[in-house]
Amino acid sequence: MPHPTLSDVTSCLSDYDPNALPVAQAQAIIRDFVTPIRSVEKVALRSALGRVLAQDIVSAIDVPAHDNSAMDGYAMRGADLDGAQPTTLNIIATAYAGAGVETKVAAGECVRIMTGAPMPAGCDTVVPQEFTQAATSTNVTIPPGVVKTGDNRRLRGEDLAAGKPALLQGRILRPADIGLMASLGIAEVPVQRRLRVTFFSTGDELRSIGEPLDPGCVYDSNRYTLYGMLTRLGVDIIDMGVVRDDPALLEQAFRSACENADAIITSGGVSVGEADYTKQIMATLGDVTFWKIGMRPGRPMAFGKIASNGRSAYLFGLPGNPVAVMVTFYFFARDALLRMMGADNTPLPLLQAVSEGPIRKKPGRTEYQRGILSTDASGRRQVRITGSQGSGILRSMSEANCMVVLQHEQGSVKAGDLVDVLMFEGLV
Ligand code: AMP
Ligand code: MG
């Protein structure tokens, strides 16, 4: 199937207006336009942490490989239990983890057993040691009613059954998954190759760390927040620095970015009336659209695909304001990059919390305010907005532990109303 153009994608939308685009529509266009890379490599089990699983992992063995005890105690036949009277059994052997016993257990007999030891033949139940009475080295007494037949026994294959998928392709591998594959004896894991993402900042007023701060200039912070967010996402990054507002330098930067990466993220230069060349050059190099999104912060954004010398890359031209960069990254670029990585992509999980104060909001745009989520004395989640919400005030992000997401149609919030909240913790 040929790759769709942006106009193929947007022509399906009856009410598409690039100058007043709702967040949900921008997200849908990006999702339809971006396709996953398909390139698999094998890595050692430990190196698979945080990578995207490229093929289903099917268990070749039963885990556990045999029925075994879940407790330290006595393995016995459930049929020997007396519902009303204590039961006394002869201890005929001891079973340790990693070493089963050969003997078959007959009626009136039991085996002293340790956690993880294979269940001896004939046994179906384990009585935990702490429930027994009068244990000697030769016999043990079990009071009535402390266990039922089948208790404290782990069944063969109850964790993973042979032939069943243990993990599905597209999963971003977490510590438990690495352990699970270890339990199957898997040493190497097929993962998607890492996505290569390059980024640079545009603007004559930007200075890099180490340079003197000339009058009217600011230090470039966007490359550092982008570095942080991209690193957490697990992509390979190429930092191209600050590119001046010079047509030849910008064109050179965009061309080299295309040739070296799967995706390009720039910040700055996409606002209306901006006296620079960024937008012009983006447009000449490919299929790029410029949006004014119904959101705050983060209204202007460029999106598309550009090409140079036969190599192409997706382009996210994020706005320059430091908070807007983060918000547009989390709500547009993150999703697209995960999709390119071939990762399972569930929508960002929103919690609900009580707003501690009123929040002014106009219907018809989505607002992302920086908040501090806590619990009140009764354990209820509550959220308050961090001070000033200007899109240039990065401190508001740094102080916050969440974003309050005020949805498109929503109007002003009263103190005590429930609002949607996106936690930063756990968010890459
Ligand atoms: P622009 O989108 O280029 O009009 O930039 C909007 C605002 O964000 C301006 O005040 C810029 O100085 C500021 N800005 C742009 N890029 C950066 C950056 N990389 N780091 C910090 N501030 C920036
Ligand atoms: Mg600028």
Coordinates of C-alpha atoms in Angstrom, one line a residue, residues 28-389:
A28 CA -6.1 11.1 14.7
I29 CA -4.4 12.6 11.6
I30 CA -1.0 11.9 13.0
R31 CA -2.0 8.3 13.9
D32 CA -3.3 7.7 10.4
F33 CA -0.2 9.2 8.7
V34 CA 2.5 7.5 10.7
T35 CA 3.5 3.9 10.0
P36 CA 5.6 1.6 12.1
I37 CA 9.2 0.7 11.2
R38 CA 9.6 -3.0 10.7
S39 CA 13.2 -4.0 11.5
V40 CA 14.0 -6.7 14.0
E41 CA 17.2 -7.4 15.9
K42 CA 18.1 -9.9 18.6
V43 CA 19.5 -8.7 21.9
A44 CA 20.6 -10.4 25.1
L45 CA 17.8 -10.8 27.6
R46 CA 19.0 -8.0 30.0
S47 CA 19.4 -5.5 27.1
A48 CA 15.7 -6.1 26.1
L49 CA 14.5 -4.0 29.1
G50 CA 12.5 -1.0 27.7
R51 CA 12.7 -2.3 24.1
V52 CA 9.7 -3.2 22.0
L53 CA 9.1 -6.9 21.6
A54 CA 9.1 -7.7 17.8
Q55 CA 7.6 -11.3 17.9
D56 CA 5.3 -13.2 20.2
I57 CA 7.1 -15.2 22.8
V58 CA 5.6 -18.7 23.0
S59 CA 6.5 -20.9 26.0
A60 CA 8.3 -24.1 25.0
I61 CA 8.0 -25.5 28.5
D62 CA 5.5 -25.7 31.4
V63 CA 6.3 -23.3 34.2
P64 CA 6.5 -24.7 36.8
A65 CA 7.6 -27.9 35.2
H66 CA 6.0 -30.0 38.0
D67 CA 3.4 -29.7 40.7
N68 CA 5.1 -28.3 43.7
S69 CA 4.6 -27.0 47.2
A70 CA 3.7 -23.4 47.9
M71 CA 4.6 -23.6 51.6
D72 CA 6.9 -25.3 54.0
G73 CA 4.9 -28.0 55.7
Y74 CA 3.6 -31.5 55.1
A75 CA 2.5 -33.0 51.7
M76 CA -0.3 -35.5 52.1
R77 CA -3.4 -37.0 50.6
G78 CA -6.5 -34.7 51.0
A79 CA -8.6 -37.9 51.4
D80 CA -6.9 -38.6 54.7
L81 CA -8.2 -35.4 56.3
D82 CA -10.9 -35.9 58.8
G83 CA -13.5 -33.1 58.9
A84 CA -14.1 -33.4 62.7
Q85 CA -11.1 -35.1 64.3
P86 CA -7.4 -34.3 64.3
T87 CA -5.5 -36.5 61.7
T88 CA -2.1 -38.0 62.6
L89 CA 0.2 -39.0 59.8
N90 CA 3.5 -40.8 59.7
I91 CA 6.4 -38.8 58.1
I92 CA 8.1 -41.1 55.6
A93 CA 10.6 -38.7 54.0
T94 CA 11.7 -35.0 53.5
A95 CA 11.4 -33.3 50.1
Y96 CA 13.6 -30.2 49.4
A97 CA 13.3 -27.7 46.6
G98 CA 15.3 -29.0 43.6
A99 CA 15.2 -32.6 44.9
G100 CA 12.0 -34.6 45.0
V101 CA 11.3 -37.8 46.7
E102 CA 10.9 -41.1 44.9
T103 CA 8.6 -42.8 47.4
K104 CA 4.9 -42.9 46.8
V105 CA 2.8 -41.7 49.7
A106 CA 0.2 -44.1 50.9
A107 CA -2.9 -43.5 53.2
G108 CA -1.9 -42.4 56.7
E109 CA 1.5 -41.1 55.4
C110 CA 3.0 -37.7 54.6
V111 CA 6.3 -36.1 53.5
R112 CA 7.9 -33.1 55.1
I113 CA 8.2 -30.6 52.3
M114 CA 9.9 -27.3 51.6
T115 CA 8.5 -24.5 49.4
G116 CA 9.1 -25.3 45.7
A117 CA 9.8 -29.0 46.2
P118 CA 8.0 -31.3 43.7
M119 CA 4.9 -32.8 45.1
P120 CA 5.5 -36.5 46.0
A121 CA 3.5 -39.1 44.1
G122 CA 0.1 -39.7 45.7
C123 CA 0.0 -36.2 47.4
D124 CA -2.4 -33.5 46.4
T125 CA -2.4 -31.2 49.5
V126 CA 0.1 -29.4 51.7
V127 CA -0.5 -28.5 55.3
P128 CA 1.6 -25.5 56.3
Q129 CA 3.9 -26.2 59.2
E130 CA 2.3 -23.4 61.3
F131 CA -1.1 -25.2 61.2
T132 CA 0.2 -28.5 62.5
Q133 CA 0.3 -29.7 66.1
A134 CA 2.5 -32.2 67.9
A135 CA 5.1 -32.7 65.1
T136 CA 7.8 -35.1 66.0
S137 CA 10.5 -36.5 63.6
T138 CA 8.2 -39.4 62.9
N139 CA 4.6 -38.1 62.9
V140 CA 2.5 -34.9 62.7
T141 CA -1.0 -34.1 63.8
I142 CA -3.3 -31.9 61.8
P143 CA -6.2 -30.2 63.5
P144 CA -9.6 -30.5 61.7
G145 CA -10.6 -27.7 59.2
V146 CA -7.2 -26.1 58.7
V147 CA -6.8 -27.1 55.0
K148 CA -8.9 -28.5 52.1
T149 CA -7.8 -31.0 49.5
G150 CA -5.6 -29.2 46.9
D151 CA -4.5 -26.3 49.1
N152 CA -1.0 -24.9 48.9
R153 CA -0.1 -26.9 45.8
R154 CA 1.1 -25.1 42.7
L155 CA 0.1 -26.9 39.5
R156 CA 2.4 -27.7 36.7
G157 CA 2.1 -25.0 33.9
E158 CA 0.0 -22.7 36.1
D159 CA 2.3 -19.8 35.5
L160 CA 2.9 -20.5 31.8
A161 CA 1.7 -23.5 29.8
A162 CA 3.8 -24.9 27.0
G163 CA 2.6 -23.8 23.5
K164 CA 0.8 -20.7 24.9
P165 CA 1.9 -17.1 24.1
A166 CA 3.7 -15.7 27.1
L167 CA 4.2 -12.2 25.8
L168 CA 2.8 -10.5 22.7
Q169 CA 4.6 -8.5 20.1
G170 CA 4.5 -4.7 20.6
R171 CA 5.0 -4.9 24.3
I172 CA 7.5 -2.5 25.9
L173 CA 9.4 -4.9 28.0
R174 CA 9.3 -4.3 31.7
P175 CA 11.2 -5.9 34.6
A176 CA 8.6 -8.6 35.1
D177 CA 8.7 -9.5 31.4
I178 CA 12.5 -9.9 31.5
G179 CA 12.0 -12.3 34.5
L180 CA 9.2 -14.1 32.8
M181 CA 11.5 -14.8 29.7
A182 CA 14.2 -15.9 32.1
S183 CA 11.8 -18.4 33.6
L184 CA 11.4 -19.9 30.1
G185 CA 15.2 -20.1 29.7
I186 CA 15.3 -17.5 26.9
A187 CA 18.7 -15.9 26.4
E188 CA 18.0 -13.7 23.4
V189 CA 15.0 -11.6 22.5
P190 CA 13.7 -10.3 19.2
V191 CA 13.1 -6.6 19.5
Q192 CA 12.4 -3.7 17.1
R193 CA 15.5 -1.8 16.2
R194 CA 15.7 1.5 18.1
L195 CA 14.0 4.5 16.5
R196 CA 16.5 7.3 15.6
V197 CA 15.2 10.7 16.4
T198 CA 17.1 13.9 15.8
F199 CA 16.2 17.3 17.1
F200 CA 17.4 20.9 17.0
S201 CA 16.3 24.3 18.2
T202 CA 15.7 27.3 15.9
G203 CA 16.0 31.0 16.8
D204 CA 18.6 33.7 16.7
E205 CA 18.0 34.5 20.3
L206 CA 19.1 31.1 21.6
R207 CA 22.4 30.5 23.2
S208 CA 23.9 27.2 24.2
I209 CA 25.2 26.5 27.6
G210 CA 28.8 27.8 27.9
E211 CA 28.2 30.7 25.6
P212 CA 27.8 34.2 27.1
L213 CA 24.2 35.4 27.3
D214 CA 24.0 38.4 25.0
P215 CA 21.4 41.1 25.6
G216 CA 17.9 39.8 24.6
C217 CA 19.1 36.2 24.4
V218 CA 18.0 33.1 26.4
Y219 CA 19.7 29.8 27.0
D220 CA 18.2 27.0 24.9
S221 CA 16.4 24.8 27.3
N222 CA 14.1 22.9 24.8
R223 CA 16.9 20.6 23.7
Y224 CA 17.4 19.5 27.2
T225 CA 13.7 18.8 28.0
L226 CA 13.5 17.0 24.6
Y227 CA 16.7 15.0 25.4
G228 CA 15.0 13.9 28.7
M229 CA 11.7 12.9 27.2
L230 CA 13.2 11.1 24.2
T231 CA 15.7 9.3 26.4
R232 CA 12.9 8.0 28.6
L233 CA 11.0 6.9 25.5
G234 CA 14.0 4.7 24.7
V235 CA 15.0 6.0 21.3
D236 CA 18.4 6.8 19.9
I237 CA 18.9 10.5 19.8
I238 CA 20.9 12.8 17.7
D239 CA 21.2 16.4 19.1
M240 CA 21.9 18.8 16.3
G241 CA 22.2 21.9 18.5
V242 CA 20.9 25.4 17.7
V243 CA 20.3 26.3 14.1
R244 CA 20.3 30.1 13.3
D245 CA 17.6 31.7 11.3
D246 CA 19.5 31.5 8.1
P247 CA 17.9 29.8 5.1
A248 CA 21.0 28.0 3.9
L249 CA 21.8 26.7 7.4
L250 CA 18.2 25.6 8.1
E251 CA 17.9 23.8 4.8
Q252 CA 21.2 22.0 5.4
A253 CA 20.0 21.0 8.9
F254 CA 16.7 19.7 7.7
R255 CA 18.4 17.7 4.9
S256 CA 21.0 16.1 7.1
A257 CA 18.3 15.3 9.7
C258 CA 16.2 13.5 7.1
E259 CA 19.2 11.5 5.9
N260 CA 20.1 10.4 9.4
A261 CA 16.9 9.8 11.4
D262 CA 13.4 8.3 11.3
A263 CA 11.9 11.4 12.9
I264 CA 12.9 15.0 13.4
I265 CA 11.7 17.2 16.2
T266 CA 12.4 21.0 16.0
S267 CA 11.3 23.7 18.4
G268 CA 10.5 27.3 17.5
G269 CA 9.8 29.1 14.3
V270 CA 6.3 27.8 13.6
S271 CA 4.3 30.7 15.1
V272 CA 2.2 32.9 12.9
G273 CA 4.0 36.0 11.7
E274 CA 7.3 34.6 12.7
A275 CA 10.1 36.4 10.9
D276 CA 12.1 33.4 10.0
Y277 CA 12.5 30.7 7.3
T278 CA 11.8 27.6 9.2
K279 CA 8.3 27.1 7.9
Q280 CA 9.2 28.0 4.3
I281 CA 12.0 25.4 4.3
M282 CA 9.9 22.7 5.9
A283 CA 7.3 23.2 3.2
T284 CA 9.7 23.0 0.3
L285 CA 11.2 19.7 1.6
G286 CA 8.1 17.7 1.7
D287 CA 4.5 17.0 2.7
V288 CA 4.1 19.3 5.7
T289 CA 1.1 21.0 7.2
F290 CA 1.0 23.9 9.6
W291 CA -1.7 23.8 12.3
K292 CA -3.2 26.1 14.8
I293 CA -4.5 23.6 17.3
G294 CA -7.3 24.3 19.7
M295 CA -5.2 24.0 22.8
R296 CA -3.3 25.9 25.3
P297 CA -0.3 25.9 25.5
G298 CA 1.0 24.7 22.2
R299 CA -1.2 26.3 19.5
P300 CA 1.1 26.4 16.5
M301 CA 2.6 23.2 15.2
A302 CA 4.0 21.7 12.0
F303 CA 3.6 18.1 11.1
G304 CA 4.5 15.9 8.1
K305 CA 7.2 14.1 6.3
I306 CA 10.2 15.6 4.5
A307 CA 12.7 14.0 2.2
S308 CA 16.3 14.6 1.0
N309 CA 18.4 12.4 -1.3
G310 CA 15.9 9.6 -1.2
R311 CA 15.7 9.4 2.6
S312 CA 12.6 10.6 4.4
A313 CA 11.7 11.3 8.0
Y314 CA 8.6 12.4 9.9
L315 CA 8.7 15.9 11.1
F316 CA 7.3 17.5 14.3
G317 CA 7.8 21.2 14.3
L318 CA 6.9 22.0 17.8
P319 CA 6.4 25.6 19.1
G320 CA 9.2 27.3 20.8
N321 CA 7.8 28.1 24.2
P322 CA 9.3 25.7 26.8
V323 CA 6.0 24.5 28.3
A324 CA 4.4 24.2 24.8
V325 CA 7.3 22.0 23.7
M326 CA 6.6 19.5 26.5
V327 CA 2.8 19.5 26.1
T328 CA 3.0 19.0 22.3
F329 CA 5.6 16.3 22.7
Y330 CA 3.5 14.4 25.2
F331 CA 0.2 14.7 23.4
F332 CA 1.3 14.4 19.8
A333 CA 4.9 13.3 19.3
R334 CA 5.0 10.7 22.0
D335 CA 2.1 8.7 20.5
A336 CA 3.5 8.9 17.0
L337 CA 7.0 7.8 18.0
L338 CA 5.5 4.9 20.0
R339 CA 3.6 3.9 16.9
M340 CA 6.7 4.2 14.7
M341 CA 8.5 2.0 17.3
G342 CA 5.8 -0.7 16.8
A343 CA 4.9 -0.4 20.4
D344 CA 1.5 -1.1 21.9
N345 CA 0.0 2.2 22.3
T346 CA -2.6 2.7 24.9
P347 CA -3.9 6.3 25.4
L348 CA -2.4 8.2 28.3
P349 CA -4.2 7.2 31.5
L350 CA -6.1 10.0 33.1
L351 CA -7.1 10.0 36.8
Q352 CA -9.8 12.1 38.3
A353 CA -9.2 14.5 41.1
V354 CA -11.1 17.2 43.0
S355 CA -10.1 20.7 42.0
E356 CA -9.1 22.6 45.1
G357 CA -9.9 25.9 43.5
P358 CA -11.8 27.4 40.6
I359 CA -10.1 27.3 37.2
R360 CA -11.1 29.6 34.3
K361 CA -11.5 27.9 31.0
K362 CA -13.1 28.6 27.7
P363 CA -15.0 25.8 25.9
G364 CA -13.6 25.1 22.4
R365 CA -10.0 24.3 23.2
T366 CA -8.1 21.8 25.3
E367 CA -6.0 23.2 28.2
Y368 CA -3.1 21.6 29.9
Q369 CA -2.5 23.3 33.3
R370 CA 0.3 22.2 35.6
G371 CA -0.9 20.8 38.9
I372 CA 0.1 19.3 42.2
L373 CA -1.9 16.2 43.0
S374 CA -2.2 15.1 46.6
T375 CA -4.6 13.3 48.9
D376 CA -6.8 15.0 51.4
A377 CA -7.3 13.8 55.0
S378 CA -10.0 11.3 53.9
G379 CA -7.7 9.9 51.2
R380 CA -9.5 11.6 48.3
R381 CA -7.4 12.7 45.3
Q382 CA -7.2 16.5 45.0
V383 CA -5.3 18.8 42.7
R384 CA -4.3 22.4 42.7
I385 CA -2.8 24.5 39.9
T386 CA 0.8 25.6 40.2
G387 CA 1.2 29.4 40.2
S388 CA 1.6 31.2 36.9
Q389 CA 0.6 29.1 33.9

